[in-house]
């Protein structure tokens, strides 16, 4: 995507990023702050979140606030408590990027382990739903709220061996479409499909792939910025490819 964001695109925006401790989420959080946003980091690993917040300080960005929440075990009550804690310091949320995700087993359906299947559904779908429910009141306080989910090419077209992960990303697309219609005119709701990107998750999905042939998280940030800023204000109910034209599958 060719998009040249204004340096202050996200000034006065308060944005929460899940899975902010690593990979694409970490990069998105820092990128939002570099464009003026006040960022709330969510993750399960305190040390990793602290390190990301430290990076904000090193770069002289607005200080990051961070909270831990394990999406594998979280309950609706914990999500509500988190929203209450956020509301103490943040009057609203202008953006939420649901980015945290779990890959699970890359294996034929017949070999997908039921417990791992449930974990993938819990992190990618159920926790994302519970967190969305808890954060909606804060998002609706913004006059230009943007709710962004993270999809995948296997969330639009099933592919052998992608099992629970593909099913969870289809569910993510569905959740996005339902919410977009329910909040038409009050909140925009969209998905990003990052496309193959150089992260730990990608390396575990394609262990033989040369990571240097992949875009980095920094390379795919234009669409992440565009969807959080005012330039995308009229867009809702859509899925955007961070790497338009890229063929799914192993990088050649
Ligand atoms: P990473 O594995 O690098 O990062 C995943 C993030 O999710 C980490 O911050 C991780 O936390 C967090 N997370 C995982 N499980 C939990 C949990 N139980 N509770 C809280 N946080 C959790 O993955 P990517 O950056 O590659 O992926 C980001 C998103 O992009 C995912 O939704 C993925 O499905 C999607 N995607 C990625 C593609 C790619 O090629 N990279 C392609 C298509 C889609 P921790 O640091 O503690 O592990």
mmCIF file of C-alpha atoms and ligand atoms in Angstrom:
data_model
loop_
_atom_site.group_PDB
_atom_site.id
_atom_site.type_symbol
_atom_site.label_atom_id
_atom_site.label_comp_id
_atom_site.label_asym_id
_atom_site.label_seq_id
_atom_site.Cartn_x
_atom_site.Cartn_y
_atom_site.Cartn_z
ATOM 1 C CA UNK A 1 0.000 0.000 0.000
ATOM 2 C CA UNK A 2 1.358 3.413 -0.970
ATOM 3 C CA UNK A 3 0.286 5.714 1.829
ATOM 4 C CA UNK A 4 2.179 8.689 3.144
ATOM 5 C CA UNK A 5 0.802 9.410 6.610
ATOM 6 C CA UNK A 6 1.159 12.806 8.206
ATOM 7 C CA UNK A 7 3.725 12.733 10.997
ATOM 8 C CA UNK A 8 1.034 13.799 13.476
ATOM 9 C CA UNK A 9 -1.660 11.505 12.013
ATOM 10 C CA UNK A 10 -2.524 10.012 15.392
ATOM 11 C CA UNK A 11 -2.043 13.000 17.668
ATOM 12 C CA UNK A 12 -4.694 12.950 20.442
ATOM 13 C CA UNK A 13 -5.548 9.340 19.565
ATOM 14 C CA UNK A 14 -5.572 6.728 22.311
ATOM 15 C CA UNK A 15 -4.939 3.289 20.821
ATOM 16 C CA UNK A 16 -4.852 -0.137 22.430
ATOM 17 C CA UNK A 17 -2.853 -2.923 20.789
ATOM 18 C CA UNK A 18 -3.121 -6.596 21.773
ATOM 19 C CA UNK A 19 -0.128 -8.876 21.286
ATOM 20 C CA UNK A 20 1.993 -5.744 21.632
ATOM 21 C CA UNK A 21 4.937 -7.666 23.083
ATOM 22 C CA UNK A 22 6.269 -9.065 19.804
ATOM 23 C CA UNK A 23 6.079 -9.266 16.026
ATOM 24 C CA UNK A 24 3.548 -7.153 14.167
ATOM 25 C CA UNK A 25 1.809 -5.889 17.318
ATOM 26 C CA UNK A 26 5.028 -4.547 18.799
ATOM 27 C CA UNK A 27 5.831 -2.731 15.579
ATOM 28 C CA UNK A 28 2.285 -1.343 15.266
ATOM 29 C CA UNK A 29 2.363 -0.023 18.840
ATOM 30 C CA UNK A 30 5.669 1.791 18.295
ATOM 31 C CA UNK A 31 4.584 3.057 14.869
ATOM 32 C CA UNK A 32 1.355 4.492 16.288
ATOM 33 C CA UNK A 33 3.313 6.276 19.004
ATOM 34 C CA UNK A 34 5.777 7.643 16.423
ATOM 35 C CA UNK A 35 2.750 9.241 14.747
ATOM 36 C CA UNK A 36 1.646 10.907 17.948
ATOM 37 C CA UNK A 37 -0.668 8.342 19.560
ATOM 38 C CA UNK A 38 -0.900 7.561 23.215
ATOM 39 C CA UNK A 39 -0.614 3.763 23.231
ATOM 40 C CA UNK A 40 -1.867 1.089 25.616
ATOM 41 C CA UNK A 41 0.037 -2.192 25.297
ATOM 42 C CA UNK A 42 -1.636 -5.481 26.065
ATOM 43 C CA UNK A 43 0.166 -8.799 26.379
ATOM 44 C CA UNK A 44 0.724 -11.773 28.647
ATOM 45 C CA UNK A 45 4.435 -11.375 29.353
ATOM 46 C CA UNK A 46 5.340 -8.590 31.757
ATOM 47 C CA UNK A 47 9.058 -8.536 30.899
ATOM 48 C CA UNK A 48 8.415 -8.279 27.163
ATOM 49 C CA UNK A 49 5.838 -5.509 27.638
ATOM 50 C CA UNK A 50 8.207 -3.601 29.904
ATOM 51 C CA UNK A 51 10.883 -3.840 27.214
ATOM 52 C CA UNK A 52 8.492 -2.419 24.598
ATOM 53 C CA UNK A 53 7.522 0.419 26.953
ATOM 54 C CA UNK A 54 11.255 1.051 27.486
ATOM 55 C CA UNK A 55 11.664 1.422 23.721
ATOM 56 C CA UNK A 56 9.016 4.182 23.822
ATOM 57 C CA UNK A 57 11.086 6.002 26.451
ATOM 58 C CA UNK A 58 14.304 5.536 24.491
ATOM 59 C CA UNK A 59 12.694 7.119 21.422
ATOM 60 C CA UNK A 60 11.172 9.959 23.449
ATOM 61 C CA UNK A 61 7.612 8.918 22.545
ATOM 62 C CA UNK A 62 4.584 9.481 24.753
ATOM 63 C CA UNK A 63 4.998 6.927 27.557
ATOM 64 C CA UNK A 64 3.185 3.648 26.949
ATOM 65 C CA UNK A 65 0.757 2.243 29.466
ATOM 66 C CA UNK A 66 0.751 -1.546 29.626
ATOM 67 C CA UNK A 67 -1.444 -4.258 31.093
ATOM 68 C CA UNK A 68 -1.079 -8.017 31.204
ATOM 69 C CA UNK A 69 -3.931 -10.291 30.203
ATOM 70 C CA UNK A 70 -3.519 -13.909 29.181
ATOM 71 C CA UNK A 71 -6.013 -14.432 26.382
ATOM 72 C CA UNK A 72 -5.806 -18.184 26.840
ATOM 73 C CA UNK A 73 -7.316 -18.096 30.305
ATOM 74 C CA UNK A 74 -9.091 -14.741 30.554
ATOM 75 C CA UNK A 75 -12.727 -14.553 31.612
ATOM 76 C CA UNK A 76 -15.386 -11.985 30.685
ATOM 77 C CA UNK A 77 -15.021 -10.560 34.224
ATOM 78 C CA UNK A 78 -11.262 -10.069 33.785
ATOM 79 C CA UNK A 79 -11.878 -8.290 30.483
ATOM 80 C CA UNK A 80 -14.403 -5.991 32.169
ATOM 81 C CA UNK A 81 -11.956 -5.304 35.014
ATOM 82 C CA UNK A 82 -9.280 -4.430 32.490
ATOM 83 C CA UNK A 83 -11.655 -1.994 30.758
ATOM 84 C CA UNK A 84 -12.375 -0.385 34.144
ATOM 85 C CA UNK A 85 -8.648 -0.006 34.839
ATOM 86 C CA UNK A 86 -8.112 1.563 31.419
ATOM 87 C CA UNK A 87 -11.028 3.958 31.983
ATOM 88 C CA UNK A 88 -9.339 5.368 35.109
ATOM 89 C CA UNK A 89 -6.617 6.965 32.969
ATOM 90 C CA UNK A 90 -8.166 7.047 29.486
ATOM 91 C CA UNK A 91 -11.450 8.848 28.879
ATOM 92 C CA UNK A 92 -11.987 6.911 25.618
ATOM 93 C CA UNK A 93 -10.314 4.659 23.083
ATOM 94 C CA UNK A 94 -9.938 5.948 19.522
ATOM 95 C CA UNK A 95 -8.575 2.675 18.258
ATOM 96 C CA UNK A 96 -8.221 -0.975 19.186
ATOM 97 C CA UNK A 97 -5.972 -3.300 17.187
ATOM 98 C CA UNK A 98 -6.780 -6.929 17.889
ATOM 99 C CA UNK A 99 -3.489 -8.419 16.804
ATOM 100 C CA UNK A 100 -2.609 -11.179 19.318
ATOM 101 C CA UNK A 101 -2.910 -14.608 17.805
ATOM 102 C CA UNK A 102 -2.067 -18.261 18.209
ATOM 103 C CA UNK A 103 -1.107 -20.561 15.316
ATOM 104 C CA UNK A 104 -1.783 -23.993 16.821
ATOM 105 C CA UNK A 105 -0.979 -27.165 14.879
ATOM 106 C CA UNK A 106 -0.200 -26.976 11.173
ATOM 107 C CA UNK A 107 -1.556 -30.429 10.371
ATOM 108 C CA UNK A 108 -4.422 -32.143 8.556
ATOM 109 C CA UNK A 109 -7.832 -31.908 10.200
ATOM 110 C CA UNK A 110 -7.673 -35.579 11.215
ATOM 111 C CA UNK A 111 -4.524 -34.838 13.221
ATOM 112 C CA UNK A 112 -5.525 -31.528 14.812
ATOM 113 C CA UNK A 113 -5.335 -32.029 18.574
ATOM 114 C CA UNK A 114 -8.678 -31.052 20.139
ATOM 115 C CA UNK A 115 -7.032 -29.298 23.097
ATOM 116 C CA UNK A 116 -4.849 -27.174 20.796
ATOM 117 C CA UNK A 117 -7.902 -26.490 18.587
ATOM 118 C CA UNK A 118 -9.678 -25.107 21.631
ATOM 119 C CA UNK A 119 -6.689 -22.976 22.611
ATOM 120 C CA UNK A 120 -6.558 -21.406 19.158
ATOM 121 C CA UNK A 121 -10.296 -20.675 19.257
ATOM 122 C CA UNK A 122 -9.970 -19.303 22.783
ATOM 123 C CA UNK A 123 -7.168 -16.843 21.959
ATOM 124 C CA UNK A 124 -8.144 -15.879 18.401
ATOM 125 C CA UNK A 125 -11.934 -15.819 18.725
ATOM 126 C CA UNK A 126 -13.406 -16.094 22.234
ATOM 127 C CA UNK A 127 -10.999 -13.784 24.050
ATOM 128 C CA UNK A 128 -11.090 -11.322 21.159
ATOM 129 C CA UNK A 129 -14.890 -11.289 21.439
ATOM 130 C CA UNK A 130 -14.855 -10.849 25.246
ATOM 131 C CA UNK A 131 -12.308 -8.074 25.055
ATOM 132 C CA UNK A 132 -14.280 -6.337 22.311
ATOM 133 C CA UNK A 133 -17.435 -6.470 24.438
ATOM 134 C CA UNK A 134 -15.585 -4.930 27.364
ATOM 135 C CA UNK A 135 -13.880 -2.201 25.304
ATOM 136 C CA UNK A 136 -16.854 -1.137 23.148
ATOM 137 C CA UNK A 137 -18.148 1.495 25.604
ATOM 138 C CA UNK A 138 -14.722 3.206 25.583
ATOM 139 C CA UNK A 139 -14.515 3.000 21.779
ATOM 140 C CA UNK A 140 -17.975 4.523 21.417
ATOM 141 C CA UNK A 141 -16.819 7.554 23.411
ATOM 142 C CA UNK A 142 -14.518 8.465 20.509
ATOM 143 C CA UNK A 143 -16.004 10.530 17.704
ATOM 144 C CA UNK A 144 -13.978 8.518 15.162
ATOM 145 C CA UNK A 145 -13.344 5.119 16.721
ATOM 146 C CA UNK A 146 -11.596 2.407 14.707
ATOM 147 C CA UNK A 147 -11.765 -1.270 15.635
ATOM 148 C CA UNK A 148 -9.333 -3.431 13.690
ATOM 149 C CA UNK A 149 -9.134 -7.217 13.691
ATOM 150 C CA UNK A 150 -6.318 -9.322 12.273
ATOM 151 C CA UNK A 151 -7.222 -11.866 9.657
ATOM 152 C CA UNK A 152 -5.232 -14.041 7.270
ATOM 153 C CA UNK A 153 -5.474 -15.295 3.702
ATOM 154 C CA UNK A 154 -6.657 -18.616 5.172
ATOM 155 C CA UNK A 155 -9.508 -16.694 6.808
ATOM 156 C CA UNK A 156 -11.010 -16.097 3.364
ATOM 157 C CA UNK A 157 -10.181 -19.329 1.595
ATOM 158 C CA UNK A 158 -9.537 -22.543 3.476
ATOM 159 C CA UNK A 159 -6.274 -24.370 2.803
ATOM 160 C CA UNK A 160 -5.122 -27.882 3.744
ATOM 161 C CA UNK A 161 -3.359 -28.142 7.116
ATOM 162 C CA UNK A 162 -4.435 -24.754 8.447
ATOM 163 C CA UNK A 163 -7.099 -26.328 10.669
ATOM 164 C CA UNK A 164 -8.075 -24.339 13.729
ATOM 165 C CA UNK A 165 -6.109 -21.267 12.662
ATOM 166 C CA UNK A 166 -8.057 -20.962 9.370
ATOM 167 C CA UNK A 167 -11.382 -21.598 11.113
ATOM 168 C CA UNK A 168 -10.536 -18.955 13.735
ATOM 169 C CA UNK A 169 -9.689 -16.378 11.073
ATOM 170 C CA UNK A 170 -12.963 -17.078 9.214
ATOM 171 C CA UNK A 171 -14.668 -16.430 12.569
ATOM 172 C CA UNK A 172 -12.680 -13.214 12.950
ATOM 173 C CA UNK A 173 -13.879 -11.992 9.547
ATOM 174 C CA UNK A 174 -17.441 -12.857 10.565
ATOM 175 C CA UNK A 175 -17.158 -11.031 13.884
ATOM 176 C CA UNK A 176 -15.836 -7.975 12.060
ATOM 177 C CA UNK A 177 -18.712 -7.979 9.554
ATOM 178 C CA UNK A 178 -21.392 -8.367 12.232
ATOM 179 C CA UNK A 179 -19.939 -5.524 14.315
ATOM 180 C CA UNK A 180 -19.505 -3.271 11.277
ATOM 181 C CA UNK A 181 -23.212 -3.541 10.528
ATOM 182 C CA UNK A 182 -24.272 -3.145 14.151
ATOM 183 C CA UNK A 183 -22.225 0.021 14.680
ATOM 184 C CA UNK A 184 -22.627 1.606 11.227
ATOM 185 C CA UNK A 185 -22.139 5.349 11.570
ATOM 186 C CA UNK A 186 -20.790 5.096 15.129
ATOM 187 C CA UNK A 187 -17.627 3.005 14.857
ATOM 188 C CA UNK A 188 -15.690 1.625 11.916
ATOM 189 C CA UNK A 189 -14.755 -2.020 12.067
ATOM 190 C CA UNK A 190 -12.333 -3.651 9.630
ATOM 191 C CA UNK A 191 -9.789 -6.448 9.236
ATOM 192 C CA UNK A 192 -6.183 -6.407 8.130
ATOM 193 C CA UNK A 193 -4.643 -9.424 6.447
ATOM 194 C CA UNK A 194 -0.914 -8.875 7.058
ATOM 195 C CA UNK A 195 0.271 -11.412 4.447
ATOM 196 C CA UNK A 196 3.445 -13.417 5.088
ATOM 197 C CA UNK A 197 5.535 -11.299 7.459
ATOM 198 C CA UNK A 198 8.878 -11.949 9.168
ATOM 199 C CA UNK A 199 7.868 -12.897 12.730
ATOM 200 C CA UNK A 200 8.165 -15.796 15.137
ATOM 201 C CA UNK A 201 4.718 -17.086 14.216
ATOM 202 C CA UNK A 202 5.575 -17.121 10.521
ATOM 203 C CA UNK A 203 8.831 -18.983 11.217
ATOM 204 C CA UNK A 204 6.990 -21.683 13.143
ATOM 205 C CA UNK A 205 4.396 -22.033 10.368
ATOM 206 C CA UNK A 206 7.046 -22.254 7.614
ATOM 207 C CA UNK A 207 10.288 -23.457 9.255
ATOM 208 C CA UNK A 208 12.072 -24.002 5.908
ATOM 209 C CA UNK A 209 11.248 -20.574 4.502
ATOM 210 C CA UNK A 210 13.993 -17.971 4.114
ATOM 211 C CA UNK A 211 12.806 -15.134 6.398
ATOM 212 C CA UNK A 212 14.822 -12.613 4.393
ATOM 213 C CA UNK A 213 12.385 -13.122 1.511
ATOM 214 C CA UNK A 214 9.538 -11.809 3.665
ATOM 215 C CA UNK A 215 8.414 -8.268 4.401
ATOM 216 C CA UNK A 216 9.194 -7.117 7.930
ATOM 217 C CA UNK A 217 6.512 -5.837 10.319
ATOM 218 C CA UNK A 218 7.828 -2.301 9.645
ATOM 219 C CA UNK A 219 7.240 -2.762 5.890
ATOM 220 C CA UNK A 220 3.523 -3.448 6.347
ATOM 221 C CA UNK A 221 2.723 -0.530 8.665
ATOM 222 C CA UNK A 222 1.119 1.827 6.089
ATOM 223 C CA UNK A 223 -2.275 0.075 6.209
ATOM 224 C CA UNK A 224 -2.084 -0.186 10.016
ATOM 225 C CA UNK A 225 -1.629 3.584 10.187
ATOM 226 C CA UNK A 226 -4.233 4.356 7.545
ATOM 227 C CA UNK A 227 -6.930 2.336 9.320
ATOM 228 C CA UNK A 228 -6.319 4.092 12.646
ATOM 229 C CA UNK A 229 -6.193 7.616 11.240
ATOM 230 C CA UNK A 230 -8.876 9.890 9.883
ATOM 231 C CA UNK A 231 -8.046 9.112 6.235
ATOM 232 C CA UNK A 232 -10.028 5.844 6.521
ATOM 233 C CA UNK A 233 -12.991 7.384 8.317
ATOM 234 C CA UNK A 234 -15.624 6.191 5.860
ATOM 235 C CA UNK A 235 -14.395 2.608 5.561
ATOM 236 C CA UNK A 236 -16.112 -0.134 7.500
ATOM 237 C CA UNK A 237 -16.882 -3.843 7.161
ATOM 238 C CA UNK A 238 -13.870 -4.494 4.938
ATOM 239 C CA UNK A 239 -10.696 -6.557 4.895
ATOM 240 C CA UNK A 240 -7.526 -4.858 3.723
ATOM 241 C CA UNK A 241 -4.397 -6.642 2.525
ATOM 242 C CA UNK A 242 -1.236 -5.166 3.989
ATOM 243 C CA UNK A 243 0.580 -6.666 0.991
ATOM 244 C CA UNK A 244 -1.840 -6.376 -1.929
ATOM 245 C CA UNK A 245 -1.047 -8.750 -4.757
ATOM 246 C CA UNK A 246 1.098 -11.066 -2.639
ATOM 247 C CA UNK A 247 0.353 -14.733 -3.366
ATOM 248 C CA UNK A 248 -0.371 -16.724 -0.162
ATOM 249 C CA UNK A 249 2.083 -19.469 0.739
ATOM 250 C CA UNK A 250 5.825 -19.890 1.111
ATOM 251 C CA UNK A 251 7.993 -16.998 -0.113
ATOM 252 C CA UNK A 252 9.982 -17.945 -3.250
HETATM 253 P P1 LIG B 1 3.893 -13.310 16.897
HETATM 254 O O1 LIG B 1 3.875 -14.742 17.315
HETATM 255 O O2 LIG B 1 5.186 -12.659 16.560
HETATM 256 O O3 LIG B 1 3.164 -12.408 17.991
HETATM 257 C C1 LIG B 1 1.947 -12.841 18.518
HETATM 258 C C2 LIG B 1 1.551 -11.930 19.644
HETATM 259 O O4 LIG B 1 0.362 -12.463 20.252
HETATM 260 C C3 LIG B 1 2.622 -11.863 20.726
HETATM 261 O O5 LIG B 1 2.649 -10.565 21.258
HETATM 262 C C4 LIG B 1 2.114 -12.871 21.729
HETATM 263 O O6 LIG B 1 2.558 -12.675 23.058
HETATM 264 C C5 LIG B 1 0.616 -12.612 21.643
HETATM 265 N N1 LIG B 1 -0.123 -13.719 22.246
HETATM 266 C C6 LIG B 1 -0.106 -15.013 21.868
HETATM 267 N N2 LIG B 1 -0.827 -15.737 22.734
HETATM 268 C C7 LIG B 1 -1.301 -14.885 23.682
HETATM 269 C C8 LIG B 1 -2.080 -15.035 24.854
HETATM 270 N N3 LIG B 1 -2.498 -16.225 25.264
HETATM 271 N N4 LIG B 1 -2.372 -13.946 25.590
HETATM 272 C C9 LIG B 1 -1.919 -12.733 25.222
HETATM 273 N N5 LIG B 1 -1.152 -12.524 24.133
HETATM 274 C C10 LIG B 1 -0.853 -13.586 23.380
HETATM 275 O O7 LIG B 1 2.886 -13.252 15.655
HETATM 276 P P2 LIG B 1 2.708 -12.217 14.458
HETATM 277 O O8 LIG B 1 3.183 -10.877 14.863
HETATM 278 O O9 LIG B 1 3.195 -12.856 13.232
HETATM 279 O O10 LIG B 1 1.103 -12.205 14.338
HETATM 280 C C11 LIG B 1 0.291 -11.113 14.669
HETATM 281 C C12 LIG B 1 -1.069 -11.341 14.059
HETATM 282 O O11 LIG B 1 -0.961 -11.389 12.627
HETATM 283 C C13 LIG B 1 -1.728 -12.653 14.471
HETATM 284 O O12 LIG B 1 -3.107 -12.451 14.659
HETATM 285 C C14 LIG B 1 -1.492 -13.559 13.269
HETATM 286 O O13 LIG B 1 -2.467 -14.566 13.166
HETATM 287 C C15 LIG B 1 -1.590 -12.560 12.138
HETATM 288 N N6 LIG B 1 -0.941 -12.955 10.889
HETATM 289 C C16 LIG B 1 0.426 -13.027 10.814
HETATM 290 C C17 LIG B 1 1.041 -13.364 9.629
HETATM 291 C C18 LIG B 1 2.526 -13.472 9.505
HETATM 292 O O14 LIG B 1 3.011 -13.879 8.434
HETATM 293 N N7 LIG B 1 3.311 -13.125 10.517
HETATM 294 C C19 LIG B 1 0.255 -13.632 8.412
HETATM 295 C C20 LIG B 1 -1.178 -13.529 8.602
HETATM 296 C C21 LIG B 1 -1.730 -13.195 9.798
HETATM 297 P P3 LIG B 1 4.003 -13.255 23.564
HETATM 298 O O15 LIG B 1 5.015 -12.244 23.116
HETATM 299 O O16 LIG B 1 3.842 -13.306 25.044
HETATM 300 O O17 LIG B 1 4.187 -14.589 22.923
#
